[in-house]
C-alpha cells in the first residue's frame, strides 16, 4: 500500500497563476482533508470531504477550491495564486471522522508563490 | 479555538524526561497527538477520548483531564528519535471541529 500520495512535491508559481494539487489514497477511506502548514501556526484545515462527491469548508478556505469526483482522489485548486498562499500543503485521510480516528498524512507539497 | 501548547520548544539530553501540555478554553471530546519530524509528514501517536484511560506507546504516554480541558504528553527516557515537533489536536464536546495546536518543538541531544 502506498498510503497517501501527493503530486507534485514542489511547485513555484507566479502571482495570478493557477494550479491543482492532487491527493490520492489507496486505503478506501471516506474522509479526506487538505491542510496548510505555516511556521508557528501548526496545521490549518482548508477543506475536507466526507465522501465521494461531497466537500466542505474548513478553517481557512478562501482562495481555494476542491473536488472529490472519485473516492480515492481529492484535488485542491488555486485559481489565482497569491504570495500569502506560499506554504506547505498536506493531504490526509481517515476511515471516519477526524475527531474519532487517526489521520494518515501524505508527504506534503511545498508551494512558493512569487 | 486553537488549543494552546506549552512549552513552545524544549531541549533535552538523551535519557531525560519531558512533558508537553495542551489546553483548550472549550469542553473537549477527544485529544489527539501527532509527531512530525523535520521535512516529513505528521504521524499519529494516540487518541485520548473523554472518559477514556491514559494511553501509552513505548515510552510515550498521555493523559486527558476532561474537567480542565487539558492533556499532557509524557516522554520518558527520551531517545534521539523523539526529536521533532509534537502537535495536539482537539475535538469539541460535540465530536466536531478538529483543530491542531501550534506545536511544541522537541530537540533531543546526545
Coordinates of N, CA, C and O in Angstrom, one line a residue, chain A residues 35 37 40-45 59 90 97-108 110, chain B residues 2 29-30 32 34 36 39-44 47 49 87 91 95 98-103:
Chain A
X35 N -4.7 20.4 4.4 CA -4.2 21.3 5.4 C -3.1 22.2 4.8 O -2.4 21.8 3.8
X37 N 0.4 24.3 6.2 CA 1.3 24.4 7.4 C 2.2 25.6 7.2 O 3.0 25.6 6.3
X40 N 5.0 28.2 13.0 CA 4.4 28.7 14.2 C 2.9 28.6 14.3 O 2.3 29.0 15.3
X41 N 2.3 28.1 13.2 CA 0.8 28.1 13.3 C 0.2 26.7 13.2 O -1.0 26.5 13.1
X42 N 1.0 25.7 13.2 CA 0.5 24.3 13.1 C -0.1 24.0 11.8 O 0.2 24.7 10.8
X43 N -1.0 23.1 11.7 CA -1.7 22.7 10.5 C -3.1 23.3 10.6 O -3.8 23.1 11.5
X44 N -3.5 24.0 9.5 CA -4.8 24.6 9.5 C -5.6 23.9 8.3 O -5.1 23.8 7.2
X45 N -6.9 23.6 8.6 CA -7.7 22.9 7.7 C -8.3 23.8 6.6 O -8.9 24.8 7.0
X59 N -11.2 25.7 8.1 CA -10.9 27.0 8.9 C -10.4 28.1 7.9 O -10.7 29.3 8.2
X90 N -0.5 19.7 3.1 CA -0.6 18.3 3.4 C -2.0 17.8 3.1 O -3.0 18.5 3.5
X97 N -14.6 10.0 11.0 CA -14.5 11.4 11.4 C -13.2 11.7 12.1 O -12.7 10.9 13.0
X98 N -12.5 12.8 11.8 CA -11.2 13.1 12.3 C -11.2 13.2 13.8 O -10.1 12.9 14.4
X99 N -12.3 13.5 14.4 CA -12.3 13.6 15.9 C -12.2 12.2 16.6 O -11.9 12.1 17.8
X100 N -12.5 11.1 15.8 CA -12.5 9.8 16.4 C -11.4 8.9 15.9 O -11.1 7.9 16.5
X101 N -10.9 9.2 14.7 CA -9.9 8.3 14.1 C -8.7 9.0 13.7 O -8.6 10.2 13.5
X102 N -7.6 8.2 13.6 CA -6.3 8.8 13.2 C -6.4 9.2 11.8 O -7.1 8.6 10.9
X103 N -5.6 10.3 11.5 CA -5.4 10.7 10.1 C -4.1 10.2 9.6 O -3.1 10.3 10.3
X104 N -4.1 9.8 8.3 CA -2.9 9.4 7.6 C -2.5 10.6 6.7 O -3.3 11.0 5.8
X105 N -1.3 11.0 6.8 CA -0.9 12.2 6.0 C 0.0 11.8 4.8 O 0.8 10.9 4.9
X106 N -0.1 12.6 3.8 CA 0.8 12.5 2.6 C 2.1 13.2 2.9 O 2.2 13.9 3.9
X107 N 3.0 13.1 2.0 CA 4.4 13.7 2.2 C 4.4 15.2 2.1 O 5.4 15.8 2.5
X108 N 3.4 15.8 1.6 CA 3.4 17.3 1.5 C 3.8 17.8 0.2 O 4.5 17.2 -0.6
X110 N 5.4 21.5 -1.3 CA 5.9 22.8 -0.9 C 5.6 23.8 -2.0 O 6.2 23.6 -3.1
Chain B
X2 N -8.2 27.4 18.6 CA -6.9 26.6 18.5 C -6.4 26.3 19.9 O -6.4 27.2 20.8
X29 N -14.1 16.6 23.6 CA -14.5 15.2 23.5 C -13.3 14.3 23.4 O -13.2 13.2 23.9
X30 N -12.3 14.8 22.6 CA -11.1 14.0 22.5 C -9.9 14.9 22.2 O -10.0 16.0 21.8
X32 N -5.9 14.5 20.4 CA -5.0 13.6 19.6 C -3.6 14.1 19.7 O -3.4 15.4 19.8
X34 N 0.2 14.0 17.6 CA 0.9 13.7 16.4 C 2.4 14.1 16.6 O 2.6 15.1 17.3
X36 N 5.8 15.2 14.2 CA 6.3 15.5 12.8 C 7.8 15.7 12.9 O 8.3 16.6 13.5
X39 N 10.8 18.0 7.8 CA 10.7 17.7 6.4 C 9.8 16.5 6.1 O 9.7 16.1 5.0
X40 N 9.1 16.0 7.1 CA 8.3 14.8 6.9 C 6.8 15.2 7.3 O 6.5 16.3 7.7
X41 N 6.0 14.2 7.0 CA 4.5 14.4 7.3 C 4.3 14.1 8.8 O 5.0 13.3 9.4
X42 N 3.3 14.6 9.4 CA 2.9 14.3 10.8 C 2.5 12.8 10.8 O 1.9 12.3 9.9
X43 N 2.8 12.2 12.0 CA 2.5 10.8 12.2 C 1.7 10.7 13.5 O 2.1 11.3 14.5
X44 N 0.6 9.9 13.4 CA -0.3 9.8 14.6 C 0.4 9.0 15.7 O 1.2 8.0 15.5
X47 N -4.8 8.7 20.5 CA -6.1 9.5 20.7 C -6.5 9.2 22.2 O -6.4 8.1 22.6
X49 N -9.8 9.7 24.5 CA -11.3 10.1 24.4 C -11.8 10.4 25.8 O -11.3 10.0 26.8
X87 N 2.4 17.9 17.9 CA 1.1 18.6 17.8 C 0.0 17.9 18.6 O -0.2 16.7 18.5
X91 N -10.9 18.1 19.7 CA -12.3 18.0 19.2 C -13.2 18.5 20.2 O -13.1 18.1 21.4
X95 N -18.0 16.4 19.4 CA -17.3 15.5 18.4 C -17.0 16.1 17.1 O -16.8 15.4 16.1
X98 N -12.3 19.4 14.5 CA -10.9 19.0 14.9 C -9.9 20.2 14.6 O -10.0 20.7 13.4
X99 N -9.1 20.6 15.5 CA -8.2 21.7 15.3 C -6.8 21.3 15.9 O -6.7 20.8 17.1
X100 N -5.8 21.6 15.2 CA -4.4 21.3 15.6 C -3.9 22.5 16.5 O -4.2 23.7 16.2
X101 N -3.1 22.2 17.5 CA -2.4 23.2 18.2 C -1.2 23.7 17.4 O -0.8 23.1 16.3
X102 N -0.5 24.7 17.9 CA 0.7 25.3 17.1 C 1.9 24.5 17.1 O 2.9 24.7 16.3
X103 N 2.0 23.5 18.0 CA 3.1 22.6 18.1 C 4.2 22.9 19.1 O 4.3 24.1 19.6

